[in-house]
């Protein structure tokens, strides 16, 4: 028998999340964000399951080409635009849409001779990451307007910095800067990531850009995906490979970070940080053994974790262990590990077997 460590990806959950998002943003089109290997779920499988999305969004040409290689014709938006002038050629051939966020990227268009490309003009309204600041945006926008190889009308995009905190003041200020810059210009608009899509319906505009919620996970620290009507698409599981008893006073694992207060039955499960299970998950992080919660004990090793089976006297070698997903929100594991669910989803490693179900 091979090692049982698996990530099972539910296409039904992805489809159901797309529908749930459409109900939450009924007047907007949906740009499903598939960057970073579809948040670790597998780009091709996620794209096929989400073929009903109005468009896909990715970080770079390499990711976008994988969508085309999988046979999907949906529009694809490159969220960071061209990294090199050659990307414009590829965009023309493959019908990719380009975000433009720097004067250097506009230079690429000056030297490009080809069919007009669809461009998303990125405005920095307060995230202070990518985009033109309102002060420099006017000149940049005029330059793009004058280039024949840029399809008109230009489209407009900005990114919300604090929507996950439900920070209405900051979000409203960003929306106002966005609206003030665009004024009466024609052109499609997009502001909302997952948190914006859920928390700020007034900002939905023409396109929403959900990533995390597409995978059934909540962007809010105090909520889970299921509480928002989404279904987790990734379930990570393994099996118990040993069951034993620690005598009172014995310590378990590297550094002896857990000590048995009494004789304690515990199990070893075949998953560790070499699989992407977070090493910072401490004593008490929940796992599901046979569908019931049990707390992690001791340090996470590369290939294994230890689980307290005090409450499960019937648990035995071979029994299934779920680390996150169906029945155990990854949001909860992220909190125990001092990180965010995005990082856990993206971090499942190569040796884990992915099953598309
Ligand atoms: C990643 C990303 C998104 C999606 O963010 P989520 O929080 O996962 O919904 C949307 N827009 C841009 C520009 C992004 O980079």
Coordinates of C-alpha atoms and ligand atoms in Angstrom, one line a residue:
X1 CA 0.0 0.0 0.0
X2 CA 1.3 3.4 -0.9
X3 CA 1.2 6.4 1.5
X4 CA -2.4 7.6 1.9
X5 CA -1.7 11.3 2.0
X6 CA -4.2 12.9 -0.4
X7 CA -5.8 16.2 -1.5
X8 CA -9.2 15.5 -2.9
X9 CA -10.6 18.3 -5.1
X10 CA -14.4 18.5 -5.4
X11 CA -15.5 19.8 -8.8
X12 CA -19.1 19.8 -7.5
X13 CA -18.0 22.2 -4.7
X14 CA -16.3 24.5 -7.2
X15 CA -19.5 24.6 -9.4
X16 CA -21.7 25.2 -6.4
X17 CA -19.4 28.0 -5.2
X18 CA -19.6 29.7 -8.7
X19 CA -23.4 29.5 -8.5
X20 CA -23.4 30.9 -4.9
X21 CA -21.2 33.8 -6.0
X22 CA -23.5 34.6 -8.9
X23 CA -26.4 34.8 -6.4
X24 CA -24.4 37.1 -4.2
X25 CA -23.4 39.4 -7.2
X26 CA -26.4 39.0 -9.5
X27 CA -25.7 42.0 -11.7
X28 CA -22.0 41.3 -12.2
X29 CA -19.9 39.0 -14.3
X30 CA -17.5 36.7 -12.6
X31 CA -13.8 36.6 -13.2
X32 CA -12.7 33.4 -11.4
X33 CA -9.2 33.8 -10.0
X34 CA -7.0 30.8 -10.8
X35 CA -3.5 32.2 -10.0
X36 CA -1.0 30.1 -8.1
X37 CA -2.2 26.8 -9.5
X38 CA -5.8 27.7 -8.6
X39 CA -4.8 28.4 -5.0
X40 CA -3.1 25.0 -4.9
X41 CA -6.1 23.1 -6.2
X42 CA -4.7 22.3 -9.6
X43 CA -5.2 24.9 -12.4
X44 CA -6.5 22.6 -15.1
X45 CA -9.0 20.8 -12.9
X46 CA -10.3 24.0 -11.4
X47 CA -10.6 25.7 -14.8
X48 CA -12.6 22.8 -16.2
X49 CA -14.9 22.8 -13.2
X50 CA -15.3 26.6 -13.5
X51 CA -15.8 26.6 -17.3
X52 CA -19.0 28.5 -16.7
X53 CA -17.2 31.5 -15.4
X54 CA -17.3 34.7 -17.6
X55 CA -13.5 34.9 -17.4
X56 CA -10.5 33.6 -15.6
X57 CA -7.8 35.7 -13.9
X58 CA -4.2 34.6 -13.4
X59 CA -0.8 36.2 -12.5
X60 CA 1.2 35.6 -15.6
X61 CA 1.3 34.3 -19.2
X62 CA 2.6 30.9 -18.1
X63 CA -0.5 30.3 -16.0
X64 CA -2.8 31.6 -18.8
X65 CA -1.3 29.3 -21.4
X66 CA -2.1 26.3 -19.2
X67 CA -5.7 27.3 -19.3
X68 CA -5.6 27.3 -23.1
X69 CA -3.7 24.0 -23.2
X70 CA -6.6 22.6 -21.1
X71 CA -8.9 23.5 -24.0
X72 CA -10.8 26.4 -22.4
X73 CA -11.7 29.4 -24.5
X74 CA -12.8 31.8 -21.7
X75 CA -11.3 35.3 -21.6
X76 CA -8.2 35.3 -19.4
X77 CA -7.0 38.4 -17.6
X78 CA -3.3 38.8 -16.7
X79 CA -3.6 40.5 -13.3
X80 CA -0.1 41.9 -13.3
X81 CA -0.1 42.6 -17.0
X82 CA 3.0 42.1 -19.2
X83 CA 6.3 41.2 -17.6
X84 CA 8.0 41.6 -21.0
X85 CA 7.1 43.2 -24.3
X86 CA 6.8 39.7 -25.9
X87 CA 3.8 39.0 -23.6
X88 CA 1.8 41.3 -25.9
X89 CA 2.3 39.0 -28.9
X90 CA 1.2 36.0 -26.8
X91 CA -1.8 38.0 -25.6
X92 CA -2.8 38.8 -29.1
X93 CA -2.5 35.2 -30.3
X94 CA -4.3 33.7 -27.2
X95 CA -6.8 36.6 -26.6
X96 CA -5.5 37.4 -23.1
X97 CA -6.5 40.7 -21.5
X98 CA -3.7 42.8 -19.9
X99 CA -3.8 44.8 -16.8
X100 CA -1.6 47.9 -17.3
X101 CA -0.2 49.4 -14.1
X102 CA 3.1 51.1 -14.9
X103 CA 4.4 53.6 -17.5
X104 CA 6.9 50.9 -18.5
X105 CA 4.1 48.6 -19.6
X106 CA 2.6 51.5 -21.7
X107 CA 6.1 51.7 -23.4
X108 CA 5.6 48.0 -24.5
X109 CA 2.4 49.1 -26.3
X110 CA 4.3 51.9 -28.1
X111 CA 6.5 49.3 -29.8
X112 CA 3.8 46.7 -30.4
X113 CA 2.2 46.4 -33.9
X114 CA -0.7 44.1 -33.9
X115 CA -4.4 43.7 -33.4
X116 CA -5.9 45.9 -30.5
X117 CA -5.6 44.2 -27.1
X118 CA -8.1 44.5 -24.3
X119 CA -6.6 46.5 -21.5
X120 CA -7.6 46.9 -17.8
X121 CA -6.3 50.2 -16.6
X122 CA -5.2 49.6 -13.0
X123 CA -5.8 52.5 -10.6
X124 CA -4.1 52.5 -7.2
X125 CA -6.8 53.8 -4.9
X126 CA -5.1 53.1 -1.6
X127 CA -3.7 49.5 -1.6
X128 CA -0.4 51.1 -2.6
X129 CA 0.7 47.9 -4.4
X130 CA 0.1 48.0 -8.2
X131 CA -1.6 50.7 -10.2
X132 CA -1.4 54.4 -11.1
X133 CA -1.9 56.8 -8.3
X134 CA -4.7 59.3 -9.0
X135 CA -2.1 62.0 -9.6
X136 CA -0.2 60.2 -12.4
X137 CA -3.2 58.3 -13.7
X138 CA -4.6 61.0 -15.9
X139 CA -1.4 61.2 -18.0
X140 CA -1.1 57.4 -18.2
X141 CA -4.7 57.0 -19.3
X142 CA -4.2 59.7 -22.1
X143 CA -1.2 57.9 -23.4
X144 CA -3.1 54.6 -23.6
X145 CA -6.1 56.3 -25.2
X146 CA -3.8 57.5 -28.0
X147 CA -2.4 54.0 -28.8
X148 CA -4.2 52.2 -31.7
X149 CA -3.2 48.8 -30.5
X150 CA -5.3 49.4 -27.3
X151 CA -8.9 48.4 -27.6
X152 CA -11.4 51.2 -26.6
X153 CA -13.0 51.8 -24.3
X154 CA -10.3 51.0 -21.7
X155 CA -11.5 49.0 -18.8
X156 CA -10.9 50.0 -15.2
X157 CA -9.7 48.0 -12.2
X158 CA -8.6 48.6 -8.6
X159 CA -8.0 46.4 -5.6
X160 CA -9.4 46.8 -2.1
X161 CA -6.9 46.7 0.7
X162 CA -9.2 46.2 3.7
X163 CA -12.4 44.5 2.5
X164 CA -11.6 41.4 4.5
X165 CA -11.6 43.5 7.7
X166 CA -15.0 44.9 6.6
X167 CA -13.3 48.3 6.9
X168 CA -16.1 50.3 5.4
X169 CA -14.3 53.7 5.8
X170 CA -11.2 52.7 3.8
X171 CA -13.3 50.7 1.3
X172 CA -15.6 53.6 0.7
X173 CA -12.7 56.0 0.2
X174 CA -11.2 53.6 -2.3
X175 CA -14.5 53.3 -4.2
X176 CA -14.8 57.1 -4.2
X177 CA -11.3 57.6 -5.6
X178 CA -12.1 55.0 -8.3
X179 CA -15.4 56.6 -9.3
X180 CA -13.9 60.1 -9.2
X181 CA -11.1 59.2 -11.6
X182 CA -13.4 57.4 -14.1
X183 CA -16.1 60.1 -14.0
X184 CA -18.4 59.7 -17.0
X185 CA -15.9 57.6 -19.1
X186 CA -17.3 54.5 -20.6
X187 CA -15.6 51.2 -19.8
X188 CA -16.2 48.2 -17.7
X189 CA -15.2 48.3 -14.0
X190 CA -14.0 45.9 -11.4
X191 CA -13.1 46.4 -7.7
X192 CA -14.0 43.3 -5.7
X193 CA -12.0 40.4 -4.5
X194 CA -13.7 37.7 -2.4
X195 CA -14.1 39.9 0.7
X196 CA -15.4 42.8 -1.4
X197 CA -17.9 40.5 -3.2
X198 CA -19.3 39.3 0.1
X199 CA -19.1 42.5 2.2
X200 CA -19.6 45.4 -0.2
X201 CA -22.3 44.7 -2.7
X202 CA -22.4 48.4 -3.6
X203 CA -18.9 47.9 -5.1
X204 CA -19.7 44.9 -7.3
X205 CA -19.7 47.0 -10.5
X206 CA -19.4 45.1 -13.9
X207 CA -17.0 42.4 -12.8
X208 CA -16.2 40.7 -9.4
X209 CA -12.9 38.9 -9.0
X210 CA -13.4 36.1 -6.4
X211 CA -10.5 33.9 -5.6
X212 CA -10.6 32.4 -2.1
X213 CA -14.4 32.0 -1.9
X214 CA -14.4 30.2 -5.2
X215 CA -12.6 27.4 -3.3
X216 CA -15.1 27.5 -0.5
X217 CA -13.0 29.4 2.0
X218 CA -13.8 32.6 3.9
X219 CA -11.6 35.7 3.6
X220 CA -12.9 36.9 7.0
X221 CA -11.1 35.9 10.2
X222 CA -14.4 35.4 12.1
X223 CA -16.2 33.3 9.5
X224 CA -15.9 30.1 7.6
X225 CA -16.7 29.3 3.9
X226 CA -19.7 27.2 4.8
X227 CA -21.1 30.0 7.0
X228 CA -21.0 32.1 3.8
X229 CA -22.8 29.5 1.8
X230 CA -19.7 28.1 0.1
X231 CA -18.4 24.5 0.1
X232 CA -14.7 23.8 0.7
X233 CA -13.2 22.3 -2.6
X234 CA -10.1 20.8 -1.1
X235 CA -10.0 18.1 1.5
X236 CA -6.6 16.9 2.7
X237 CA -6.5 13.5 4.3
X238 CA -4.3 10.6 5.4
X239 CA -4.4 7.6 7.7
X240 CA -3.1 6.5 11.1
X241 CA 0.1 4.5 10.6
X242 CA 0.7 3.7 14.3
X243 CA -1.4 3.7 17.6
X244 CA 0.3 3.6 20.9
X245 CA 0.2 4.8 24.6
X246 CA 2.4 7.4 26.3
X247 CA 2.9 6.7 30.0
X248 CA 2.2 9.5 32.4
X249 CA 5.2 12.0 32.2
X250 CA 6.4 10.8 28.8
X251 CA 6.9 13.4 26.1
X252 CA 6.0 13.1 22.4
X253 CA 7.9 14.3 19.4
X254 CA 10.9 16.6 18.7
X255 CA 11.7 18.9 21.6
X256 CA 9.2 17.2 23.9
X257 CA 6.6 19.8 23.4
X258 CA 3.7 17.7 24.8
X259 CA 3.9 15.7 28.0
X260 CA 1.3 13.0 29.0
X261 CA -0.5 14.2 32.1
X262 CA -1.8 10.6 32.5
X263 CA -1.4 7.4 30.4
X264 CA -2.6 8.5 27.0
X265 CA -3.5 6.6 23.8
X266 CA -2.3 8.5 20.7
X267 CA -1.8 7.9 17.0
X268 CA 0.7 8.8 14.4
X269 CA -0.8 10.1 11.1
X270 CA 1.2 10.2 7.8
X271 CA 1.3 13.9 7.0
X272 CA 3.8 16.6 8.0
X273 CA 5.3 19.9 6.8
X274 CA 6.8 18.0 3.8
X275 CA 3.3 17.7 2.6
X276 CA 2.4 21.3 3.4
X277 CA 0.8 20.7 6.8
X278 CA 1.9 23.8 8.8
X279 CA 4.8 23.2 11.2
X280 CA 3.5 26.1 13.3
X281 CA 0.3 24.2 14.1
X282 CA 0.6 23.6 17.9
X283 CA -0.8 21.4 20.5
X284 CA -4.6 21.3 20.3
X285 CA -4.9 22.0 16.6
X286 CA -7.9 19.8 15.6
X287 CA -7.8 17.0 13.1
X288 CA -10.7 14.6 12.3
X289 CA -10.1 10.9 13.1
X290 CA -12.9 8.8 11.7
X291 CA -14.9 12.0 11.3
X292 CA -14.4 13.1 14.9
X293 CA -12.2 15.8 16.3
X294 CA -9.0 14.9 18.0
X295 CA -6.2 17.4 19.0
X296 CA -2.7 17.4 17.6
X297 CA 0.0 16.8 20.2
X298 CA 3.7 17.7 20.0
X299 CA 5.6 19.1 17.1
X300 CA 4.8 18.6 13.4
X301 CA 7.5 16.5 11.8
X302 CA 8.3 16.4 8.1
X303 CA 6.3 13.3 7.4
X304 CA 4.1 12.8 10.5
X305 CA 2.0 14.3 13.2
X306 CA 0.9 12.8 16.5
X307 CA -2.8 12.9 17.5
X308 CA -4.4 12.5 21.0
X309 CA -6.8 9.5 20.8
X310 CA -7.9 9.7 24.5
X311 CA -11.5 10.3 23.4
X312 CA -11.4 7.6 20.7
X313 CA -10.5 4.2 22.2
X314 CA -11.7 2.4 19.1
X315 CA -9.3 4.2 16.7
X316 CA -6.8 1.9 15.0
X317 CA -4.1 1.8 12.4
X318 CA -5.5 2.5 8.9
X319 CA -8.3 4.8 10.1
X320 CA -8.9 8.0 8.1
X321 CA -7.6 11.3 9.3
X322 CA -8.8 14.6 7.8
X323 CA -6.5 17.6 8.2
X324 CA -8.8 20.2 6.6
X325 CA -11.6 20.5 4.2
X326 CA -15.0 18.8 4.4
X327 CA -16.0 19.0 8.1
X328 CA -13.0 20.9 9.3
X329 CA -12.5 24.4 7.9
X330 CA -9.0 25.3 6.8
X331 CA -9.7 28.7 8.3
X332 CA -9.5 27.1 11.7
X333 CA -6.2 25.3 11.0
X334 CA -4.8 28.6 9.7
X335 CA -5.7 30.3 13.0
X336 CA -3.9 27.6 15.0
X337 CA -0.9 27.9 12.8
X338 CA -0.7 31.7 12.9
X339 CA -1.3 32.1 9.1
X340 CA -4.1 32.6 6.6
X341 CA -6.0 29.9 4.7
X342 CA -4.5 31.2 1.4
X343 CA -1.1 30.1 2.4
X344 CA -2.2 26.6 3.5
X345 CA -4.1 25.9 0.3
X346 CA -1.2 27.1 -1.9
X347 CA 1.3 25.2 0.1
X348 CA 0.3 21.5 -0.4
X349 CA 3.4 19.9 -1.9
X350 CA 4.1 17.8 -4.9
X351 CA 4.3 14.5 -3.2
X352 CA 0.6 14.7 -2.1
X353 CA -1.6 12.8 -4.5
X354 CA -4.4 14.9 -5.9
X355 CA -7.7 13.2 -6.7
X356 CA -10.3 15.1 -8.7
X357 CA -13.7 14.0 -7.6
Ligands
LIG1 C1 -5.7 37.5 -6.0 C2 -6.5 38.6 -6.5 C3 -7.9 38.6 -6.4 C4 -8.6 37.5 -5.6 O1 -8.4 37.7 -4.2 P1 -9.2 36.8 -3.2 O2 -9.0 37.5 -1.9 O3 -8.6 35.4 -3.2 O4 -10.6 36.8 -3.6 C5 -8.6 39.6 -7.0 N1 -8.0 40.6 -7.6 C6 -6.7 40.7 -7.7 C7 -6.0 41.9 -8.4 C8 -5.9 39.7 -7.2 O5 -4.5 39.8 -7.3

